[in-house]
Amino acid sequence: TGVAPGTATAAVDVPASSLATDTVSVRLTSGANTVTGTAAGLAGAGTVSIAGLNTNGWVQGAVTVEARVQDVAGNDSGWVTGTAATRDTLAPSAPTASRVAATASNPVNFINIATGVAPGTAIAGIDVPASSLATDTVSVRLTMGASTVTGTGVGLAGAGTVSIAGLSTNGWAQGAVTVASRVQDLAGNDTGWITGTAATRDTAVPSAPTASRVAATASNPVNFINIATGVAPGTATAGIDVPAGSLATDPVSVRLTM
């Protein structure tokens, strides 16, 4: 609203005794810079909106806001000071990176069955630079095709990572998820969406093992843990059978319990 072609709009409150024949004016001032605007009054109490107030080229900082009312006879209320405004047309500091964060339930850049199927939700991490402000609003957006989920968090006073939880992708397809983030400041200035590291949504259960056992070795028969493999420094070896659908990227675990 402060850089051309954008313009500001002022709101001027008038009392119950106001007349529709009144002329309501507003004046914005910053140093030697002034812009004024006028609009018709109201028959009674209300708020008069005056648009088209151009402050293009003005410096950053405080702007004095004043209003007055003139009637058809030319009588004038004089300028009455209102609430000061702040002119801030500087874009906030942009995020430097964004991703689906690692948690105890999922690796970084992955949305799995624990975090992608209800009630599970994903958490995003957005890195912000040293010039970030605690008054900024940080947002993240996950997108896959026509599906989108957004979340917001509070900015940081300086560099760090903002975590935004509660990102539900329940019902989405498997595959690539676009991750983007943005920062907005108190004045409403916006960095725009900045693309981060893509995530993968994989909520399919891996192929289960078909069998497991304590394996036979040169020191023990199958399914036995003996003095050679069960007393330190000896250890047992397990064998886990996996099916044709297994992947080389799958971690396979075994658990022995007594």
PDB file of N, CA and C in Angstrom, residues 163-253:
ATOM      1  N   SER A 163       9.860 -24.495  14.079  1.00  0.00           N
ATOM      2  CA  SER A 163       9.163 -25.759  13.880  1.00  0.00           C
ATOM      3  C   SER A 163       7.662 -25.509  13.801  1.00  0.00           C
ATOM      4  N   ILE A 164       7.027 -26.089  12.783  1.00  0.00           N
ATOM      5  CA  ILE A 164       5.579 -25.945  12.599  1.00  0.00           C
ATOM      6  C   ILE A 164       4.985 -27.351  12.522  1.00  0.00           C
ATOM      7  N   ALA A 165       4.172 -27.682  13.529  1.00  0.00           N
ATOM      8  CA  ALA A 165       3.611 -29.027  13.638  1.00  0.00           C
ATOM      9  C   ALA A 165       2.180 -29.067  13.118  1.00  0.00           C
ATOM     10  N   GLY A 166       1.595 -30.274  13.169  1.00  0.00           N
ATOM     11  CA  GLY A 166       0.179 -30.439  12.835  1.00  0.00           C
ATOM     12  C   GLY A 166      -0.144 -30.425  11.363  1.00  0.00           C
ATOM     13  N   LEU A 167       0.815 -30.800  10.492  1.00  0.00           N
ATOM     14  CA  LEU A 167       0.596 -30.774   9.045  1.00  0.00           C
ATOM     15  C   LEU A 167       0.037 -32.127   8.600  1.00  0.00           C
ATOM     16  N   SER A 168      -1.264 -32.169   8.342  1.00  0.00           N
ATOM     17  CA  SER A 168      -1.946 -33.420   8.007  1.00  0.00           C
ATOM     18  C   SER A 168      -1.983 -33.651   6.498  1.00  0.00           C
ATOM     19  N   THR A 169      -1.440 -34.789   6.078  1.00  0.00           N
ATOM     20  CA  THR A 169      -1.519 -35.195   4.662  1.00  0.00           C
ATOM     21  C   THR A 169      -2.350 -36.466   4.524  1.00  0.00           C
ATOM     22  N   ASN A 170      -3.200 -36.721   5.483  1.00  0.00           N
ATOM     23  CA  ASN A 170      -4.035 -37.924   5.466  1.00  0.00           C
ATOM     24  C   ASN A 170      -4.847 -38.009   4.173  1.00  0.00           C
ATOM     25  N   GLY A 171      -4.772 -39.139   3.501  1.00  0.00           N
ATOM     26  CA  GLY A 171      -5.519 -39.332   2.261  1.00  0.00           C
ATOM     27  C   GLY A 171      -4.779 -38.936   1.003  1.00  0.00           C
ATOM     28  N   TRP A 172      -3.618 -38.321   1.122  1.00  0.00           N
ATOM     29  CA  TRP A 172      -2.854 -37.946  -0.059  1.00  0.00           C
ATOM     30  C   TRP A 172      -2.256 -39.195  -0.718  1.00  0.00           C
ATOM     31  N   ALA A 173      -1.862 -39.038  -1.973  1.00  0.00           N
ATOM     32  CA  ALA A 173      -1.207 -40.129  -2.700  1.00  0.00           C
ATOM     33  C   ALA A 173       0.232 -40.302  -2.213  1.00  0.00           C
ATOM     34  N   GLN A 174       0.862 -41.381  -2.659  1.00  0.00           N
ATOM     35  CA  GLN A 174       2.285 -41.574  -2.383  1.00  0.00           C
ATOM     36  C   GLN A 174       3.100 -40.742  -3.382  1.00  0.00           C
ATOM     37  N   GLY A 175       4.261 -40.277  -2.959  1.00  0.00           N
ATOM     38  CA  GLY A 175       5.148 -39.597  -3.900  1.00  0.00           C
ATOM     39  C   GLY A 175       5.708 -38.294  -3.384  1.00  0.00           C
ATOM     40  N   ALA A 176       6.136 -37.444  -4.323  1.00  0.00           N
ATOM     41  CA  ALA A 176       6.847 -36.200  -3.998  1.00  0.00           C
ATOM     42  C   ALA A 176       5.893 -35.147  -3.444  1.00  0.00           C
ATOM     43  N   VAL A 177       6.349 -34.463  -2.411  1.00  0.00           N
ATOM     44  CA  VAL A 177       5.610 -33.360  -1.784  1.00  0.00           C
ATOM     45  C   VAL A 177       6.479 -32.108  -1.856  1.00  0.00           C
ATOM     46  N   THR A 178       5.930 -31.037  -2.436  1.00  0.00           N
ATOM     47  CA  THR A 178       6.647 -29.760  -2.505  1.00  0.00           C
ATOM     48  C   THR A 178       6.535 -29.039  -1.167  1.00  0.00           C
ATOM     49  N   VAL A 179       7.668 -28.560  -0.677  1.00  0.00           N
ATOM     50  CA  VAL A 179       7.721 -27.827   0.589  1.00  0.00           C
ATOM     51  C   VAL A 179       8.122 -26.382   0.278  1.00  0.00           C
ATOM     52  N   ALA A 180       7.326 -25.421   0.722  1.00  0.00           N
ATOM     53  CA  ALA A 180       7.648 -24.004   0.524  1.00  0.00           C
ATOM     54  C   ALA A 180       7.383 -23.253   1.813  1.00  0.00           C
ATOM     55  N   SER A 181       8.094 -22.133   2.002  1.00  0.00           N
ATOM     56  CA  SER A 181       7.910 -21.331   3.216  1.00  0.00           C
ATOM     57  C   SER A 181       7.948 -19.853   2.866  1.00  0.00           C
ATOM     58  N   ARG A 182       7.417 -19.046   3.778  1.00  0.00           N
ATOM     59  CA  ARG A 182       7.450 -17.596   3.606  1.00  0.00           C
ATOM     60  C   ARG A 182       7.457 -16.924   4.966  1.00  0.00           C
ATOM     61  N   VAL A 183       7.806 -15.628   4.973  1.00  0.00           N
ATOM     62  CA  VAL A 183       7.802 -14.825   6.194  1.00  0.00           C
ATOM     63  C   VAL A 183       7.020 -13.551   5.923  1.00  0.00           C
ATOM     64  N   GLN A 184       6.171 -13.170   6.888  1.00  0.00           N
ATOM     65  CA  GLN A 184       5.435 -11.908   6.826  1.00  0.00           C
ATOM     66  C   GLN A 184       5.758 -11.100   8.088  1.00  0.00           C
ATOM     67  N   ASP A 185       5.940  -9.787   7.914  1.00  0.00           N
ATOM     68  CA  ASP A 185       6.232  -8.947   9.072  1.00  0.00           C
ATOM     69  C   ASP A 185       4.960  -8.285   9.594  1.00  0.00           C
ATOM     70  N   LEU A 186       5.092  -7.504  10.662  1.00  0.00           N
ATOM     71  CA  LEU A 186       3.934  -6.859  11.285  1.00  0.00           C
ATOM     72  C   LEU A 186       3.193  -5.929  10.336  1.00  0.00           C
ATOM     73  N   ALA A 187       3.919  -5.364   9.377  1.00  0.00           N
ATOM     74  CA  ALA A 187       3.303  -4.432   8.435  1.00  0.00           C
ATOM     75  C   ALA A 187       2.578  -5.138   7.298  1.00  0.00           C
ATOM     76  N   GLY A 188       2.684  -6.479   7.262  1.00  0.00           N
ATOM     77  CA  GLY A 188       2.051  -7.233   6.184  1.00  0.00           C
ATOM     78  C   GLY A 188       2.939  -7.427   4.968  1.00  0.00           C
ATOM     79  N   ASN A 189       4.196  -6.960   5.037  1.00  0.00           N
ATOM     80  CA  ASN A 189       5.137  -7.226   3.944  1.00  0.00           C
ATOM     81  C   ASN A 189       5.461  -8.719   3.920  1.00  0.00           C
ATOM     82  N   ASP A 190       5.657  -9.242   2.735  1.00  0.00           N
ATOM     83  CA  ASP A 190       5.690 -10.691   2.530  1.00  0.00           C
ATOM     84  C   ASP A 190       6.868 -11.053   1.625  1.00  0.00           C
ATOM     85  N   THR A 191       7.628 -12.091   2.009  1.00  0.00           N
ATOM     86  CA  THR A 191       8.745 -12.534   1.174  1.00  0.00           C
ATOM     87  C   THR A 191       8.281 -13.295  -0.061  1.00  0.00           C
ATOM     88  N   GLY A 192       7.024 -13.751  -0.054  1.00  0.00           N
ATOM     89  CA  GLY A 192       6.561 -14.677  -1.073  1.00  0.00           C
ATOM     90  C   GLY A 192       6.999 -16.092  -0.723  1.00  0.00           C
ATOM     91  N   TRP A 193       6.390 -17.067  -1.372  1.00  0.00           N
ATOM     92  CA  TRP A 193       6.703 -18.475  -1.099  1.00  0.00           C
ATOM     93  C   TRP A 193       8.042 -18.847  -1.715  1.00  0.00           C
ATOM     94  N   ILE A 194       8.910 -19.453  -0.900  1.00  0.00           N
ATOM     95  CA  ILE A 194      10.246 -19.864  -1.331  1.00  0.00           C
ATOM     96  C   ILE A 194      10.330 -21.388  -1.211  1.00  0.00           C
ATOM     97  N   THR A 195      10.653 -22.039  -2.313  1.00  0.00           N
ATOM     98  CA  THR A 195      10.672 -23.500  -2.346  1.00  0.00           C
ATOM     99  C   THR A 195      11.833 -24.056  -1.539  1.00  0.00           C
ATOM    100  N   GLY A 196      11.543 -25.050  -0.714  1.00  0.00           N
ATOM    101  CA  GLY A 196      12.554 -25.708   0.097  1.00  0.00           C
ATOM    102  C   GLY A 196      12.893 -27.084  -0.448  1.00  0.00           C
ATOM    103  N   THR A 197      13.267 -27.996   0.430  1.00  0.00           N
ATOM    104  CA  THR A 197      13.644 -29.355   0.046  1.00  0.00           C
ATOM    105  C   THR A 197      12.391 -30.215  -0.075  1.00  0.00           C
ATOM    106  N   ALA A 198      12.225 -30.856  -1.219  1.00  0.00           N
ATOM    107  CA  ALA A 198      11.058 -31.710  -1.440  1.00  0.00           C
ATOM    108  C   ALA A 198      11.067 -32.885  -0.467  1.00  0.00           C
ATOM    109  N   ALA A 199       9.886 -33.303  -0.065  1.00  0.00           N
ATOM    110  CA  ALA A 199       9.728 -34.475   0.795  1.00  0.00           C
ATOM    111  C   ALA A 199       9.121 -35.615  -0.017  1.00  0.00           C
ATOM    112  N   THR A 200       9.179 -36.809   0.549  1.00  0.00           N
ATOM    113  CA  THR A 200       8.536 -37.982  -0.049  1.00  0.00           C
ATOM    114  C   THR A 200       7.477 -38.495   0.917  1.00  0.00           C
ATOM    115  N   ARG A 201       6.267 -38.661   0.402  1.00  0.00           N
ATOM    116  CA  ARG A 201       5.205 -39.262   1.215  1.00  0.00           C
ATOM    117  C   ARG A 201       5.142 -40.751   0.894  1.00  0.00           C
ATOM    118  N   ASP A 202       5.479 -41.561   1.866  1.00  0.00           N
ATOM    119  CA  ASP A 202       5.488 -43.021   1.719  1.00  0.00           C
ATOM    120  C   ASP A 202       4.861 -43.605   2.973  1.00  0.00           C
ATOM    121  N   THR A 203       3.577 -43.922   2.876  1.00  0.00           N
ATOM    122  CA  THR A 203       2.855 -44.476   4.019  1.00  0.00           C
ATOM    123  C   THR A 203       2.539 -45.956   3.819  1.00  0.00           C
ATOM    124  N   ALA A 204       3.170 -46.566   2.801  1.00  0.00           N
ATOM    125  CA  ALA A 204       2.952 -47.996   2.532  1.00  0.00           C
ATOM    126  C   ALA A 204       3.814 -48.828   3.479  1.00  0.00           C
ATOM    127  N   VAL A 205       3.204 -49.858   4.072  1.00  0.00           N
ATOM    128  CA  VAL A 205       3.945 -50.738   4.980  1.00  0.00           C
ATOM    129  C   VAL A 205       4.935 -51.566   4.166  1.00  0.00           C
ATOM    130  N   PRO A 206       6.198 -51.697   4.615  1.00  0.00           N
ATOM    131  CA  PRO A 206       7.166 -52.504   3.862  1.00  0.00           C
ATOM    132  C   PRO A 206       6.800 -53.985   3.911  1.00  0.00           C
ATOM    133  N   SER A 207       7.414 -54.748   3.029  1.00  0.00           N
ATOM    134  CA  SER A 207       7.186 -56.197   2.987  1.00  0.00           C
ATOM    135  C   SER A 207       7.686 -56.835   4.278  1.00  0.00           C
ATOM    136  N   ALA A 208       6.815 -57.610   4.932  1.00  0.00           N
ATOM    137  CA  ALA A 208       7.154 -58.211   6.222  1.00  0.00           C
ATOM    138  C   ALA A 208       8.087 -59.401   6.045  1.00  0.00           C
ATOM    139  N   PRO A 209       8.921 -59.679   7.047  1.00  0.00           N
ATOM    140  CA  PRO A 209       9.759 -60.893   6.980  1.00  0.00           C
ATOM    141  C   PRO A 209       8.878 -62.137   7.006  1.00  0.00           C
ATOM    142  N   THR A 210       9.338 -63.168   6.352  1.00  0.00           N
ATOM    143  CA  THR A 210       8.570 -64.416   6.285  1.00  0.00           C
ATOM    144  C   THR A 210       8.994 -65.414   7.351  1.00  0.00           C
ATOM    145  N   ALA A 211      10.186 -65.244   7.910  1.00  0.00           N
ATOM    146  CA  ALA A 211      10.665 -66.123   8.969  1.00  0.00           C
ATOM    147  C   ALA A 211      11.867 -65.506   9.645  1.00  0.00           C
ATOM    148  N   SER A 212      12.114 -65.920  10.894  1.00  0.00           N
ATOM    149  CA  SER A 212      13.325 -65.499  11.597  1.00  0.00           C
ATOM    150  C   SER A 212      13.707 -66.575  12.609  1.00  0.00           C
ATOM    151  N   ARG A 213      14.996 -66.642  12.885  1.00  0.00           N
ATOM    152  CA  ARG A 213      15.510 -67.699  13.766  1.00  0.00           C
ATOM    153  C   ARG A 213      16.897 -67.324  14.248  1.00  0.00           C
ATOM    154  N   VAL A 214      17.371 -68.031  15.285  1.00  0.00           N
ATOM    155  CA  VAL A 214      18.792 -68.004  15.603  1.00  0.00           C
ATOM    156  C   VAL A 214      19.464 -68.938  14.601  1.00  0.00           C
ATOM    157  N   ALA A 215      20.396 -68.364  13.847  1.00  0.00           N
ATOM    158  CA  ALA A 215      20.993 -69.109  12.739  1.00  0.00           C
ATOM    159  C   ALA A 215      22.055 -70.083  13.236  1.00  0.00           C
ATOM    160  N   ALA A 216      22.216 -71.134  12.460  1.00  0.00           N
ATOM    161  CA  ALA A 216      23.311 -72.080  12.729  1.00  0.00           C
ATOM    162  C   ALA A 216      24.633 -71.455  12.311  1.00  0.00           C
ATOM    163  N   THR A 217      25.645 -71.656  13.126  1.00  0.00           N
ATOM    164  CA  THR A 217      27.001 -71.224  12.778  1.00  0.00           C
ATOM    165  C   THR A 217      27.947 -72.388  13.039  1.00  0.00           C
ATOM    166  N   ALA A 218      29.232 -72.157  12.860  1.00  0.00           N
ATOM    167  CA  ALA A 218      30.220 -73.209  13.155  1.00  0.00           C
ATOM    168  C   ALA A 218      30.267 -73.516  14.640  1.00  0.00           C
ATOM    169  N   SER A 219      29.670 -72.619  15.457  1.00  0.00           N
ATOM    170  CA  SER A 219      29.749 -72.790  16.913  1.00  0.00           C
ATOM    171  C   SER A 219      28.437 -73.270  17.545  1.00  0.00           C
ATOM    172  N   ASN A 220      27.322 -73.202  16.797  1.00  0.00           N
ATOM    173  CA  ASN A 220      26.036 -73.612  17.386  1.00  0.00           C
ATOM    174  C   ASN A 220      25.095 -74.144  16.316  1.00  0.00           C
ATOM    175  N   PRO A 221      24.212 -75.076  16.699  1.00  0.00           N
ATOM    176  CA  PRO A 221      23.186 -75.513  15.759  1.00  0.00           C
ATOM    177  C   PRO A 221      22.073 -74.474  15.661  1.00  0.00           C
ATOM    178  N   VAL A 222      21.217 -74.591  14.605  1.00  0.00           N
ATOM    179  CA  VAL A 222      20.111 -73.664  14.407  1.00  0.00           C
ATOM    180  C   VAL A 222      19.195 -73.679  15.632  1.00  0.00           C
ATOM    181  N   ASN A 223      18.739 -72.503  15.980  1.00  0.00           N
ATOM    182  CA  ASN A 223      17.784 -72.284  17.083  1.00  0.00           C
ATOM    183  C   ASN A 223      18.368 -72.565  18.460  1.00  0.00           C
ATOM    184  N   PHE A 224      19.698 -72.596  18.565  1.00  0.00           N
ATOM    185  CA  PHE A 224      20.321 -72.779  19.869  1.00  0.00           C
ATOM    186  C   PHE A 224      21.348 -71.667  20.116  1.00  0.00           C
ATOM    187  N   ILE A 225      21.337 -71.177  21.349  1.00  0.00           N
ATOM    188  CA  ILE A 225      22.387 -70.277  21.824  1.00  0.00           C
ATOM    189  C   ILE A 225      23.136 -71.067  22.890  1.00  0.00           C
ATOM    190  N   ASN A 226      24.366 -71.425  22.590  1.00  0.00           N
ATOM    191  CA  ASN A 226      25.117 -72.295  23.498  1.00  0.00           C
ATOM    192  C   ASN A 226      26.230 -71.533  24.201  1.00  0.00           C
ATOM    193  N   ILE A 227      27.111 -72.279  24.873  1.00  0.00           N
ATOM    194  CA  ILE A 227      28.181 -71.630  25.629  1.00  0.00           C
ATOM    195  C   ILE A 227      29.101 -70.805  24.753  1.00  0.00           C
ATOM    196  N   ALA A 228      29.216 -71.212  23.477  1.00  0.00           N
ATOM    197  CA  ALA A 228      30.112 -70.489  22.559  1.00  0.00           C
ATOM    198  C   ALA A 228      29.493 -69.184  22.068  1.00  0.00           C
ATOM    199  N   THR A 229      28.140 -69.135  21.952  1.00  0.00           N
ATOM    200  CA  THR A 229      27.487 -67.945  21.376  1.00  0.00           C
ATOM    201  C   THR A 229      26.654 -67.164  22.382  1.00  0.00           C
ATOM    202  N   GLY A 230      26.552 -67.685  23.617  1.00  0.00           N
ATOM    203  CA  GLY A 230      25.709 -67.013  24.598  1.00  0.00           C
ATOM    204  C   GLY A 230      26.440 -66.509  25.817  1.00  0.00           C
ATOM    205  N   VAL A 231      27.754 -66.802  25.919  1.00  0.00           N
ATOM    206  CA  VAL A 231      28.552 -66.318  27.038  1.00  0.00           C
ATOM    207  C   VAL A 231      29.654 -65.428  26.480  1.00  0.00           C
ATOM    208  N   ALA A 232      29.825 -64.233  27.073  1.00  0.00           N
ATOM    209  CA  ALA A 232      30.815 -63.282  26.556  1.00  0.00           C
ATOM    210  C   ALA A 232      32.187 -63.943  26.483  1.00  0.00           C
ATOM    211  N   PRO A 233      32.919 -63.689  25.374  1.00  0.00           N
ATOM    212  CA  PRO A 233      32.629 -62.686  24.333  1.00  0.00           C
ATOM    213  C   PRO A 233      31.784 -63.213  23.178  1.00  0.00           C
ATOM    214  N   GLY A 234      31.232 -64.397  23.313  1.00  0.00           N
ATOM    215  CA  GLY A 234      30.443 -64.956  22.215  1.00  0.00           C
ATOM    216  C   GLY A 234      29.125 -64.244  22.008  1.00  0.00           C
ATOM    217  N   THR A 235      28.628 -64.215  20.769  1.00  0.00           N
ATOM    218  CA  THR A 235      27.327 -63.616  20.433  1.00  0.00           C
ATOM    219  C   THR A 235      26.615 -64.509  19.435  1.00  0.00           C
ATOM    220  N   ALA A 236      25.299 -64.402  19.428  1.00  0.00           N
ATOM    221  CA  ALA A 236      24.491 -65.198  18.509  1.00  0.00           C
ATOM    222  C   ALA A 236      24.285 -64.462  17.199  1.00  0.00           C
ATOM    223  N   THR A 237      23.939 -65.217  16.172  1.00  0.00           N
ATOM    224  CA  THR A 237      23.622 -64.668  14.848  1.00  0.00           C
ATOM    225  C   THR A 237      22.191 -65.064  14.497  1.00  0.00           C
ATOM    226  N   ALA A 238      21.408 -64.083  14.025  1.00  0.00           N
ATOM    227  CA  ALA A 238      20.032 -64.369  13.615  1.00  0.00           C
ATOM    228  C   ALA A 238      19.936 -64.385  12.103  1.00  0.00           C
ATOM    229  N   GLY A 239      18.985 -65.135  11.595  1.00  0.00           N
ATOM    230  CA  GLY A 239      18.676 -65.147  10.167  1.00  0.00           C
ATOM    231  C   GLY A 239      17.243 -64.730   9.951  1.00  0.00           C
ATOM    232  N   ILE A 240      17.003 -63.719   9.124  1.00  0.00           N
ATOM    233  CA  ILE A 240      15.652 -63.208   8.851  1.00  0.00           C
ATOM    234  C   ILE A 240      15.380 -63.360   7.363  1.00  0.00           C
ATOM    235  N   ASP A 241      14.343 -64.090   7.010  1.00  0.00           N
ATOM    236  CA  ASP A 241      13.954 -64.282   5.618  1.00  0.00           C
ATOM    237  C   ASP A 241      13.026 -63.164   5.187  1.00  0.00           C
ATOM    238  N   VAL A 242      13.327 -62.557   4.028  1.00  0.00           N
ATOM    239  CA  VAL A 242      12.486 -61.474   3.496  1.00  0.00           C
ATOM    240  C   VAL A 242      11.958 -61.878   2.126  1.00  0.00           C
ATOM    241  N   PRO A 243      10.788 -61.354   1.735  1.00  0.00           N
ATOM    242  CA  PRO A 243      10.157 -61.780   0.487  1.00  0.00           C
ATOM    243  C   PRO A 243      10.686 -61.038  -0.731  1.00  0.00           C
ATOM    244  N   ALA A 244      10.106 -61.363  -1.880  1.00  0.00           N
ATOM    245  CA  ALA A 244      10.540 -60.785  -3.157  1.00  0.00           C
ATOM    246  C   ALA A 244      10.320 -59.280  -3.217  1.00  0.00           C
ATOM    247  N   GLY A 245       9.353 -58.749  -2.442  1.00  0.00           N
ATOM    248  CA  GLY A 245       9.076 -57.312  -2.483  1.00  0.00           C
ATOM    249  C   GLY A 245       9.981 -56.471  -1.613  1.00  0.00           C
ATOM    250  N   SER A 246      10.960 -57.070  -0.965  1.00  0.00           N
ATOM    251  CA  SER A 246      11.860 -56.314  -0.095  1.00  0.00           C
ATOM    252  C   SER A 246      12.765 -55.388  -0.893  1.00  0.00           C
ATOM    253  N   LEU A 247      13.217 -54.334  -0.226  1.00  0.00           N
ATOM    254  CA  LEU A 247      14.091 -53.349  -0.859  1.00  0.00           C
ATOM    255  C   LEU A 247      15.426 -53.296  -0.141  1.00  0.00           C
ATOM    256  N   ALA A 248      16.469 -52.968  -0.903  1.00  0.00           N
ATOM    257  CA  ALA A 248      17.803 -52.865  -0.325  1.00  0.00           C
ATOM    258  C   ALA A 248      17.897 -51.701   0.662  1.00  0.00           C
ATOM    259  N   THR A 249      16.958 -50.740   0.565  1.00  0.00           N
ATOM    260  CA  THR A 249      16.961 -49.589   1.473  1.00  0.00           C
ATOM    261  C   THR A 249      16.209 -49.873   2.776  1.00  0.00           C
ATOM    262  N   ASP A 250      15.568 -51.045   2.886  1.00  0.00           N
ATOM    263  CA  ASP A 250      14.826 -51.359   4.108  1.00  0.00           C
ATOM    264  C   ASP A 250      15.773 -51.781   5.228  1.00  0.00           C
ATOM    265  N   PRO A 251      15.710 -51.165   6.399  1.00  0.00           N
ATOM    266  CA  PRO A 251      16.444 -51.701   7.550  1.00  0.00           C
ATOM    267  C   PRO A 251      15.690 -52.932   8.092  1.00  0.00           C
ATOM    268  N   VAL A 252      16.415 -53.984   8.396  1.00  0.00           N
ATOM    269  CA  VAL A 252      15.816 -55.203   8.962  1.00  0.00           C
ATOM    270  C   VAL A 252      16.313 -55.358  10.388  1.00  0.00           C
ATOM    271  N   SER A 253      15.404 -55.607  11.319  1.00  0.00           N
ATOM    272  CA  SER A 253      15.755 -55.703  12.738  1.00  0.00           C
ATOM    273  C   SER A 253      15.335 -57.067  13.283  1.00  0.00           C
TER     274      SER A 253
END
